[in-house]
Structures are given as C-alpha cells and as structure tokens.
Amino acid sequence: MIVDDRVLREDFVPSEVVHRHDEVNLLSESLEPLLYGRRADPAFCFGPTGVGKTCIARYTLAQLREQEPAVEVAYVNCWQEYTRFRVLYSVLEAVGRTIDIHRSTPKDELFGRLRETDDRPIVVILDEVDQLEETAALYDLHRLGHVSLVLIANREEELFASFDDRVRSRLRAGTRVRFDRYGTDELTAILAERADKALEPGCISGEQLRTIADAASGDARVGIGILRSAARRATQQGRERVTDDVLEAAIPDARTAIRRKTVEGLIEHQRVLYDIVADVGEVEPGDLYDEYERRVDDPKTNRTLRNYLTKMVHYDLIEAVGERRGRTYRIIDDDAVGRE
DNA sequence: CTTCCACAGGAAGAAGAGGAAA
DNA sequence: TTTCCTCTTCTTCCTGTGGAAG
C-alpha cells in the first residue's frame, strides 16, 4: 500500500509546494543578493508549529541552489544544537570541514575555521532558534561576511526578547516571513498531495483526508503523522485501503507518537520526574522533589531538577502553571495542544 | 507592615570525559 | 603512558519575587 515511505517522513521536502507561494516568493526575494555574489540580510520565518516554516525554508534554498550551486546550505536544529560550540560545529559539518575537530576543540578555533571557509557563500538555517541558549553563536555567524542567516522561530517578540542587545540590534533589519495556520481545505490539499505520492492510488478517500486535516487542527506535521500511521496500520492488517476504523485509531497515535519520541530522549532522572508528574497529574514543586528523592537511589540536587523541569516545559512534555510560589507542574492535556 | 518562606533561575566553578600532545 | 586542554553537566551559592505568617 505504501509506495514511497519517505514522502510521509517529517523531514521530507516536496518538489512542489502547495499553498505557500507568497511565503516562498518573499523568502527567495530576500535571498536574491546571493545570486549576485552578495550576502543576504537575515531572513526570519515566524509562525506556530506545523505550518511549513522548516519545509519552506529548505525548499526555497533547494531552489536557490539550483540557480546558484556554489551556495552551501547548513541546516541546524537548535533543539539539539543549543550551545555556541554545537552550532558552529554543525555548520562546519554541513560544509564538510570537521575533519580533526573533536569535542574539546576550542570554540574560537571552530570560529576561525569557519572564517577560513569563505571561498563559497553559506546560508545557515537555524531552526527553532528560540531554543538557542547561547546567542553568541548568532553574533559569530553574523560577523562572518560570507554567511547569510535564515532564522526560524514561533514568535518574533519572544525571540528578540531572548537576544542580548548586541545581537538584537544587528538582526533588527531583515525580512520577516509570517506563516499562518493552515485551514482545513489547505491542509486537505497538502495531505492529498502527499498521499498521492506516497500511497497506491485509491487507498484513501478525500473524505478521510478531510477528517485527518480536521483532527490535525492546522498542524501539517500532525496531519502527515496521522496519514502515515493510518497507512501503516492498514498495511499491517493486510487491508487494501484505509478503513474508517483504522483511521479512527490512528488519530490519537500521531500526537502521542511525537510525545513518546521526546520522552525517550530524556535521561533517566528526567524521566523519573516526568513519570511522577504523569502519575499524579498535577503536583507542587516541593512534593515533586520529595517524591523524586524517594524513587531514586542517587538523587540530583534541587537546582538540577529545576533545570530538568524547565527543559521539559520547553519540550512541551509538561506544563508549569503559575509563577513562583504556588506554581504547579502538570501533564499537558491533548485538547490544549494545537492552540497557541 | 515586617519578616519569613518557597520557589525560579543566574553565575561561577568543580567534576568528569575524552582526544591531543608530549 | 601521563599530562594538558576544553567541552559539558551538575552543584554551590546567591538574588529576586510574591504570598503567608506574625
């Protein structure tokens, strides 16, 4: 039933975009200087999750490279690469200059190395850039004359609030590309496009695609996840096509699958914390720490737990309600996911 | 109103890891 | 091998805030 599995993966970049032509045009316009051997001003993509920011950025740069193959593109996801070192390293890796660089190479040397690679222009896409903990990396990259930046984040105000003054003033100029949530029709069209490429003809109906689009409430990532999971389930059960009950079962899958993946990425102590919050549902910090110490042999300190918790809040695994005294942590309820 | 308490989160540095150089 | 270097992670210490208790 599944003809081409790659099309349903998260990092798939389609060769045609559906419903985002204005955004593509705006972004490629801002990158135009690169065609004339000049550097482009920083470009920003803002919008909630699952609206195609990453996809459009990659797509636009793929297009650019067709016109100007000398341009190197480095894609860095700041969820994983959140230190100055890791960002610089990822960029070097993307342009193939990481030979003889190891984890204790001084950051300044990484920067120096990057400065030497100015024979070709580099476009650095920093995805989820609001997760970056050391904005010095932005400052570094901006200082390099052959590096153009494409920054992807949820909200402009929050992003700029996290910058220090030096970075903020430098990045104030630049193109903003804003992405709105997909409507059900748009998302249905996107899903139809993917289903067409990924699945055998006729194994999912337009009505079913619409159901998926509806359940995903504007989030293409979730929508595609549901489609993928429905197709897999149907295949496992040896069906010719996606039936309505298979689809029904696949809908909750997609969101929990994303969460499960994140939980698996947690280290042991973080998972204990997560489990406690999951067990209790809602818990006050003091009780949480006590319970944690009860469950673990060799407990980390309080301060470390607080770091873990903020990280987990960032990951959208748990939610912190209230500030300071009287704050509680709780599991995010699925109904609340999807609104911003 | 003042003092106390619970909590968040910044800063600095100690500990540990692992590769390079000697 | 040992020593050195720098990274990351965790801890220690500390400040600020706002509700509760006195």
CSV table of C-alpha atoms (C1' of nucleotides) in Angstrom, one decimal:
chain,number,residue,atom,x,y,z
A,1,MET,CA,0.0,0.0,0.0
A,2,ILE,CA,2.8,2.4,0.8
A,3,VAL,CA,4.7,3.1,-2.3
A,4,ASP,CA,7.1,5.7,-1.1
A,5,ASP,CA,7.7,6.0,2.6
A,6,ARG,CA,10.0,9.0,2.5
A,7,VAL,CA,7.2,11.3,1.4
A,8,LEU,CA,5.5,10.8,4.8
A,9,ARG,CA,8.6,11.5,6.9
A,10,GLU,CA,8.9,14.7,8.8
A,11,ASP,CA,12.0,15.9,7.0
A,12,PHE,CA,10.7,15.4,3.6
A,13,VAL,CA,11.0,18.4,1.3
A,14,PRO,CA,8.4,18.3,-1.5
A,15,SER,CA,9.4,19.4,-5.0
A,16,GLU,CA,6.3,21.5,-5.3
A,17,VAL,CA,4.8,23.5,-2.6
A,18,VAL,CA,1.1,23.7,-2.0
A,19,HIS,CA,-0.4,26.9,-0.6
A,20,ARG,CA,2.7,28.7,0.4
A,21,HIS,CA,3.7,30.6,-2.8
A,22,ASP,CA,3.7,34.1,-1.2
A,23,GLU,CA,5.9,32.9,1.5
A,24,VAL,CA,8.3,31.2,-0.9
A,25,ASN,CA,8.5,34.3,-3.0
A,26,LEU,CA,9.2,36.6,-0.1
A,27,LEU,CA,11.9,34.4,1.2
A,28,SER,CA,13.6,33.8,-2.1
A,29,GLU,CA,13.5,37.6,-2.8
A,30,SER,CA,15.3,38.2,0.4
A,31,LEU,CA,17.9,35.7,-0.6
A,32,GLU,CA,18.4,37.1,-4.1
A,33,PRO,CA,21.6,39.0,-3.3
A,34,LEU,CA,23.2,35.6,-3.1
A,35,LEU,CA,22.7,35.2,-6.9
A,36,TYR,CA,24.8,38.3,-7.4
A,37,GLY,CA,27.6,37.2,-5.1
A,38,ARG,CA,26.5,39.3,-2.3
A,39,ARG,CA,25.3,38.4,1.2
A,40,ALA,CA,21.6,38.4,2.0
A,41,ASP,CA,20.2,40.2,5.1
A,42,PRO,CA,18.9,37.9,7.7
A,43,ALA,CA,15.5,36.4,6.9
A,44,PHE,CA,13.0,35.3,9.6
A,45,CYS,CA,10.2,32.7,9.4
A,46,PHE,CA,7.7,33.1,12.2
A,47,GLY,CA,4.6,31.0,12.9
A,48,PRO,CA,3.2,28.2,15.0
A,49,THR,CA,4.3,24.6,14.7
A,50,GLY,CA,3.4,22.5,11.7
A,51,VAL,CA,2.7,25.4,9.3
A,52,GLY,CA,5.6,24.6,7.0
A,53,LYS,CA,8.3,27.0,8.1
A,54,THR,CA,11.1,24.5,8.0
A,55,CYS,CA,9.8,22.9,4.9
A,56,ILE,CA,9.5,26.2,3.0
A,57,ALA,CA,13.0,27.3,4.1
A,58,ARG,CA,14.5,24.1,2.9
A,59,TYR,CA,12.5,24.1,-0.3
A,60,THR,CA,13.5,27.7,-1.1
A,61,LEU,CA,17.1,27.0,-0.5
A,62,ALA,CA,17.0,23.9,-2.6
A,63,GLN,CA,15.6,26.1,-5.4
A,64,LEU,CA,18.3,28.7,-4.8
A,65,ARG,CA,21.0,26.1,-5.1
A,66,GLU,CA,19.7,25.0,-8.5
A,67,GLN,CA,20.3,28.5,-9.7
A,68,GLU,CA,23.5,29.0,-7.8
A,69,PRO,CA,25.1,25.7,-6.9
A,70,ALA,CA,28.1,27.3,-5.3
A,71,VAL,CA,26.0,28.3,-2.3
A,72,GLU,CA,26.3,25.9,0.6
A,73,VAL,CA,23.4,25.3,2.9
A,74,ALA,CA,23.7,24.4,6.6
A,75,TYR,CA,20.6,23.3,8.4
A,76,VAL,CA,20.9,23.4,12.2
A,77,ASN,CA,18.1,22.5,14.5
A,78,CYS,CA,18.6,24.4,17.7
A,79,TRP,CA,16.6,22.0,19.8
A,80,GLN,CA,19.6,19.7,19.7
A,81,GLU,CA,22.4,22.1,18.9
A,82,TYR,CA,21.8,24.7,21.6
A,83,THR,CA,25.3,25.8,22.5
A,84,ARG,CA,27.7,28.0,20.6
A,85,PHE,CA,30.0,25.1,20.1
A,86,ARG,CA,27.4,22.8,18.7
A,87,VAL,CA,26.0,25.3,16.3
A,88,LEU,CA,29.4,26.2,14.9
A,89,TYR,CA,30.2,22.5,14.7
A,90,SER,CA,27.1,21.7,12.9
A,91,VAL,CA,27.7,24.4,10.3
A,92,LEU,CA,31.2,23.2,9.8
A,93,GLU,CA,29.9,19.7,9.5
A,94,ALA,CA,27.5,20.8,6.8
A,95,VAL,CA,30.2,22.2,4.7
A,96,GLY,CA,32.5,19.3,5.3
A,97,ARG,CA,35.2,20.9,7.4
A,98,THR,CA,35.0,18.8,10.6
A,99,ILE,CA,38.0,16.6,10.0
A,100,ASP,CA,40.3,16.7,13.1
A,101,ILE,CA,37.8,18.6,15.1
A,102,HIS,CA,36.8,17.0,18.3
A,103,ARG,CA,34.7,17.8,21.4
A,104,SER,CA,37.4,19.6,23.2
A,105,THR,CA,38.4,21.9,20.3
A,106,PRO,CA,38.2,25.5,21.5
A,107,LYS,CA,35.2,27.4,20.3
A,108,ASP,CA,37.4,30.1,18.9
A,109,GLU,CA,39.1,27.6,16.7
A,110,LEU,CA,35.8,26.5,15.3
A,111,PHE,CA,35.0,30.1,14.6
A,112,GLY,CA,38.4,30.6,13.0
A,113,ARG,CA,37.9,27.5,10.8
A,114,LEU,CA,34.6,28.8,9.7
A,115,ARG,CA,36.0,32.2,8.8
A,116,GLU,CA,38.5,30.4,6.6
A,117,THR,CA,35.8,28.7,4.6
A,118,ASP,CA,34.8,31.9,2.8
A,119,ASP,CA,35.5,30.6,-0.7
A,120,ARG,CA,31.8,29.9,-1.0
A,121,PRO,CA,28.8,31.6,0.4
A,122,ILE,CA,27.0,29.7,3.2
A,123,VAL,CA,23.3,30.0,4.1
A,124,VAL,CA,22.7,28.9,7.7
A,125,ILE,CA,19.2,27.9,8.5
A,126,LEU,CA,18.7,28.0,12.3
A,127,ASP,CA,15.5,26.2,13.1
A,128,GLU,CA,13.8,26.7,16.4
A,129,VAL,CA,16.3,29.4,17.0
A,130,ASP,CA,14.4,30.5,20.2
A,131,GLN,CA,15.8,27.4,21.8
A,132,LEU,CA,19.3,28.6,21.4
A,133,GLU,CA,20.9,29.0,24.8
A,134,GLU,CA,24.0,30.9,23.7
A,135,THR,CA,23.1,33.7,21.4
A,136,ALA,CA,26.8,34.4,20.9
A,137,ALA,CA,26.5,31.8,18.1
A,138,LEU,CA,24.3,34.2,16.3
A,139,TYR,CA,26.7,37.0,16.8
A,140,ASP,CA,29.5,34.8,15.5
A,141,LEU,CA,27.7,33.8,12.4
A,142,HIS,CA,26.6,37.4,11.7
A,143,ARG,CA,30.1,38.6,11.9
A,144,LEU,CA,31.1,36.4,9.0
A,145,GLY,CA,30.7,38.2,5.7
A,146,HIS,CA,30.0,35.0,3.7
A,147,VAL,CA,27.3,33.7,5.9
A,148,SER,CA,23.6,34.6,5.4
A,149,LEU,CA,21.1,33.6,8.0
A,150,VAL,CA,17.6,32.2,7.9
A,151,LEU,CA,16.1,32.1,11.3
A,152,ILE,CA,13.0,30.1,12.2
A,153,ALA,CA,11.0,30.6,15.3
A,154,ASN,CA,7.5,30.7,16.7
A,155,ARG,CA,7.1,34.3,17.8
A,156,GLU,CA,9.0,37.4,16.9
A,157,GLU,CA,8.7,39.1,20.3
A,158,GLU,CA,9.8,36.2,22.3
A,159,LEU,CA,12.7,35.5,20.0
A,160,PHE,CA,14.0,39.1,20.3
A,161,ALA,CA,13.5,39.1,24.0
A,162,SER,CA,15.9,36.3,24.3
A,163,PHE,CA,18.7,38.1,22.4
A,164,ASP,CA,21.2,40.3,24.0
A,165,ASP,CA,21.4,43.9,22.8
A,166,ARG,CA,24.4,43.3,20.5
A,167,VAL,CA,22.6,40.6,18.6
A,168,ARG,CA,19.2,42.3,18.7
A,169,SER,CA,20.4,45.5,17.1
A,170,ARG,CA,22.2,43.6,14.4
A,171,LEU,CA,19.3,41.5,13.5
A,172,ARG,CA,16.6,44.2,13.6
A,173,ALA,CA,16.8,44.6,9.8
A,174,GLY,CA,15.9,41.7,7.7
A,175,THR,CA,12.9,40.1,6.0
A,176,ARG,CA,10.0,38.7,8.1
A,177,VAL,CA,8.0,35.9,6.6
A,178,ARG,CA,4.9,35.1,8.6
A,179,PHE,CA,3.1,31.8,8.4
A,180,ASP,CA,-0.5,31.3,9.5
A,181,ARG,CA,-2.2,28.1,10.4
A,182,TYR,CA,-3.5,26.1,7.6
A,183,GLY,CA,-7.2,26.0,7.1
A,184,THR,CA,-8.9,22.6,6.7
A,185,ASP,CA,-9.1,23.0,2.9
A,186,GLU,CA,-5.4,23.8,2.6
A,187,LEU,CA,-4.3,21.0,4.8
A,188,THR,CA,-6.5,18.6,3.0
A,189,ALA,CA,-4.9,19.6,-0.3
A,190,ILE,CA,-1.4,19.1,1.2
A,191,LEU,CA,-2.4,15.7,2.5
A,192,ALA,CA,-3.9,14.8,-0.8
A,193,GLU,CA,-0.6,15.7,-2.5
A,194,ARG,CA,1.4,13.6,-0.1
A,195,ALA,CA,-1.0,10.6,-0.2
A,196,ASP,CA,-0.8,10.8,-4.0
A,197,LYS,CA,3.0,10.3,-3.9
A,198,ALA,CA,3.3,8.0,-1.0
A,199,LEU,CA,0.4,5.6,-1.4
A,200,GLU,CA,-1.1,3.4,-4.1
A,201,PRO,CA,-3.9,5.2,-5.9
A,202,GLY,CA,-7.3,5.0,-4.3
A,203,CYS,CA,-6.5,3.7,-0.9
A,204,ILE,CA,-7.7,6.7,1.0
A,205,SER,CA,-10.7,8.9,0.2
A,206,GLY,CA,-11.0,12.6,0.0
A,207,GLU,CA,-13.4,12.4,2.9
A,208,GLN,CA,-10.9,10.6,5.0
A,209,LEU,CA,-8.2,13.2,4.2
A,210,ARG,CA,-10.5,15.9,5.3
A,211,THR,CA,-11.1,14.0,8.6
A,212,ILE,CA,-7.4,13.9,9.1
A,213,ALA,CA,-7.0,17.6,8.3
A,214,ASP,CA,-9.7,18.4,10.8
A,215,ALA,CA,-8.2,16.3,13.5
A,216,ALA,CA,-4.8,17.9,13.0
A,217,SER,CA,-6.3,21.4,13.5
A,218,GLY,CA,-4.0,23.2,11.1
A,219,ASP,CA,-0.8,21.4,12.0
A,220,ALA,CA,0.6,19.7,9.0
A,221,ARG,CA,3.1,17.7,10.9
A,222,VAL,CA,0.4,16.1,12.9
A,223,GLY,CA,-1.7,15.6,9.8
A,224,ILE,CA,1.0,13.8,8.0
A,225,GLY,CA,1.7,11.8,11.1
A,226,ILE,CA,-1.8,10.6,11.2
A,227,LEU,CA,-1.7,9.7,7.5
A,228,ARG,CA,1.5,7.8,8.0
A,229,SER,CA,0.2,5.9,11.0
A,230,ALA,CA,-3.1,5.1,9.3
A,231,ALA,CA,-1.3,3.7,6.2
A,232,ARG,CA,1.0,1.6,8.4
A,233,ARG,CA,-1.9,0.2,10.4
A,234,ALA,CA,-3.8,-0.7,7.3
A,235,THR,CA,-0.8,-2.4,5.8
A,236,GLN,CA,-0.2,-4.4,9.0
A,237,GLN,CA,-3.8,-5.6,9.0
A,238,GLY,CA,-3.4,-6.6,5.3
A,239,ARG,CA,-6.0,-4.1,4.1
A,240,GLU,CA,-6.2,-2.8,0.6
A,241,ARG,CA,-7.2,0.6,1.7
A,242,VAL,CA,-7.5,2.7,4.8
A,243,THR,CA,-10.8,2.0,6.5
A,244,ASP,CA,-12.6,4.4,8.7
A,245,ASP,CA,-11.9,2.4,11.9
A,246,VAL,CA,-8.2,2.2,11.1
A,247,LEU,CA,-8.2,6.0,10.6
A,248,GLU,CA,-10.1,6.5,13.9
A,249,ALA,CA,-7.4,4.5,15.7
A,250,ALA,CA,-4.6,6.4,14.0
A,251,ILE,CA,-5.7,9.8,15.1
A,252,PRO,CA,-4.6,9.7,18.8
A,253,ASP,CA,-1.4,7.9,17.6
A,254,ALA,CA,0.1,10.8,15.9
A,255,ARG,CA,0.2,13.1,18.9
A,256,THR,CA,1.3,10.5,21.4
A,257,ALA,CA,4.0,9.2,19.0
A,258,ILE,CA,5.5,12.7,18.9
A,259,ARG,CA,5.4,12.8,22.7
A,260,ARG,CA,6.7,9.3,23.1
A,261,LYS,CA,9.7,10.1,21.0
A,262,THR,CA,10.5,13.1,23.1
A,263,VAL,CA,10.1,11.1,26.3
A,264,GLU,CA,12.5,8.5,25.0
A,265,GLY,CA,15.1,11.2,24.5
A,266,LEU,CA,15.0,12.1,28.2
A,267,ILE,CA,17.7,10.9,30.5
A,268,GLU,CA,16.8,8.6,33.4
A,269,HIS,CA,16.4,11.3,36.1
A,270,GLN,CA,14.3,13.4,33.8
A,271,ARG,CA,12.1,10.5,33.0
A,272,VAL,CA,11.5,9.8,36.7
A,273,LEU,CA,10.3,13.4,37.0
A,274,TYR,CA,8.1,13.0,34.0
A,275,ASP,CA,6.6,9.8,35.4
A,276,ILE,CA,5.8,11.4,38.7
A,277,VAL,CA,4.0,14.3,37.0
A,278,ALA,CA,2.3,11.8,34.7
A,279,ASP,CA,1.2,9.6,37.7
A,280,VAL,CA,0.0,12.4,39.9
A,281,GLY,CA,-1.4,14.6,37.1
A,282,GLU,CA,-0.6,17.8,38.8
A,283,VAL,CA,2.0,18.4,41.5
A,284,GLU,CA,3.6,21.1,43.6
A,285,PRO,CA,7.3,21.6,43.3
A,286,GLY,CA,8.0,20.6,46.9
A,287,ASP,CA,6.1,17.4,46.7
A,288,LEU,CA,7.7,16.6,43.3
A,289,TYR,CA,11.2,16.9,44.7
A,290,ASP,CA,10.3,14.8,47.7
A,291,GLU,CA,8.8,12.1,45.6
A,292,TYR,CA,11.7,12.2,43.2
A,293,GLU,CA,14.1,11.6,46.1
A,294,ARG,CA,12.0,8.7,47.2
A,295,ARG,CA,12.1,7.0,43.9
A,296,VAL,CA,15.8,7.5,43.0
A,297,ASP,CA,18.9,6.0,44.6
A,298,ASP,CA,21.3,8.7,43.9
A,299,PRO,CA,19.3,11.9,43.6
A,300,LYS,CA,20.5,15.0,41.8
A,301,THR,CA,20.3,18.3,43.6
A,302,ASN,CA,17.3,20.6,43.6
A,303,ARG,CA,18.8,23.0,41.3
A,304,THR,CA,19.5,20.4,38.7
A,305,LEU,CA,15.9,19.2,38.9
A,306,ARG,CA,14.8,22.7,38.2
A,307,ASN,CA,16.9,22.8,35.1
A,308,TYR,CA,15.4,19.5,34.0
A,309,LEU,CA,11.9,20.8,34.6
A,310,THR,CA,12.4,24.0,32.6
A,311,LYS,CA,13.8,21.8,29.8
A,312,MET,CA,10.8,19.5,29.9
A,313,VAL,CA,8.5,22.5,29.8
A,314,HIS,CA,10.3,23.7,26.7
A,315,TYR,CA,9.8,20.3,25.2
A,316,ASP,CA,6.1,20.6,25.8
A,317,LEU,CA,6.1,17.5,27.8
A,318,ILE,CA,4.8,19.2,31.0
A,319,GLU,CA,3.3,22.5,31.8
A,320,ALA,CA,4.2,24.9,34.5
A,321,VAL,CA,1.1,26.7,35.9
A,322,GLY,CA,1.7,29.9,37.7
A,323,GLU,CA,4.9,31.7,38.7
A,324,ARG,CA,7.0,31.3,41.8
A,325,ARG,CA,5.2,30.3,44.9
A,326,GLY,CA,2.1,28.2,44.2
A,327,ARG,CA,3.4,27.0,40.9
A,328,THR,CA,2.4,23.5,39.9
A,329,TYR,CA,3.6,21.2,37.2
A,330,ARG,CA,1.2,19.1,35.2
A,331,ILE,CA,0.9,16.9,32.2
A,332,ILE,CA,-0.3,18.7,29.1
A,333,ASP,CA,-3.8,17.7,28.1
A,334,ASP,CA,-4.2,16.9,24.5
A,335,ASP,CA,-7.1,19.1,23.9
A,336,ALA,CA,-5.0,22.1,24.7
A,337,VAL,CA,-2.3,21.2,22.1
A,338,GLY,CA,-2.8,22.9,18.9
A,339,ARG,CA,-3.8,26.2,20.1
A,340,GLU,CA,-1.1,28.8,20.5
B,1,DC,C1',3.6,46.4,58.0
B,2,DT,C1',7.6,43.4,58.6
B,3,DT,C1',9.6,39.0,58.4
B,4,DC,C1',9.7,34.5,56.7
B,5,DC,C1',9.3,31.0,53.4
B,6,DA,C1',9.1,28.6,48.9
B,7,DC,C1',10.5,28.9,44.6
B,8,DA,C1',12.8,30.3,40.0
B,9,DG,C1',16.7,31.0,37.7
B,10,DG,C1',21.6,33.4,37.1
B,11,DA,C1',26.7,33.0,37.8
B,12,DA,C1',30.8,30.6,38.8
B,13,DG,C1',33.3,26.8,39.3
B,14,DA,C1',34.2,21.7,40.3
B,15,DA,C1',34.0,17.2,38.3
B,16,DG,C1',34.2,14.2,34.6
B,17,DA,C1',35.0,12.9,29.7
B,18,DG,C1',37.8,12.1,26.1
B,19,DG,C1',41.1,13.5,22.5
B,20,DA,C1',45.9,15.6,21.5
B,21,DA,C1',50.4,16.3,22.6
B,22,DA,C1',54.5,15.0,25.0
C,1,DT,C1',51.8,6.2,29.3
C,2,DT,C1',50.9,10.8,31.5
C,3,DT,C1',49.7,15.5,31.2
C,4,DC,C1',47.1,19.0,29.2
C,5,DC,C1',43.1,21.1,27.2
C,6,DT,C1',38.4,22.3,26.6
C,7,DC,C1',33.9,20.8,26.4
C,8,DT,C1',29.5,19.5,29.0
C,9,DT,C1',27.0,18.7,33.1
C,10,DC,C1',25.9,19.2,37.8
C,11,DT,C1',26.5,21.6,42.1
C,12,DT,C1',27.0,25.5,45.2
C,13,DC,C1',25.9,29.9,46.2
C,14,DC,C1',23.2,33.7,45.6
C,15,DT,C1',19.4,37.2,44.3
C,16,DG,C1',14.7,38.4,43.5
C,17,DT,C1',9.8,37.9,44.0
C,18,DG,C1',5.4,37.4,45.9
C,19,DG,C1',2.3,35.0,49.2
C,20,DA,C1',1.8,33.6,54.2
C,21,DA,C1',2.5,34.2,58.9
C,22,DG,C1',3.3,37.0,62.7
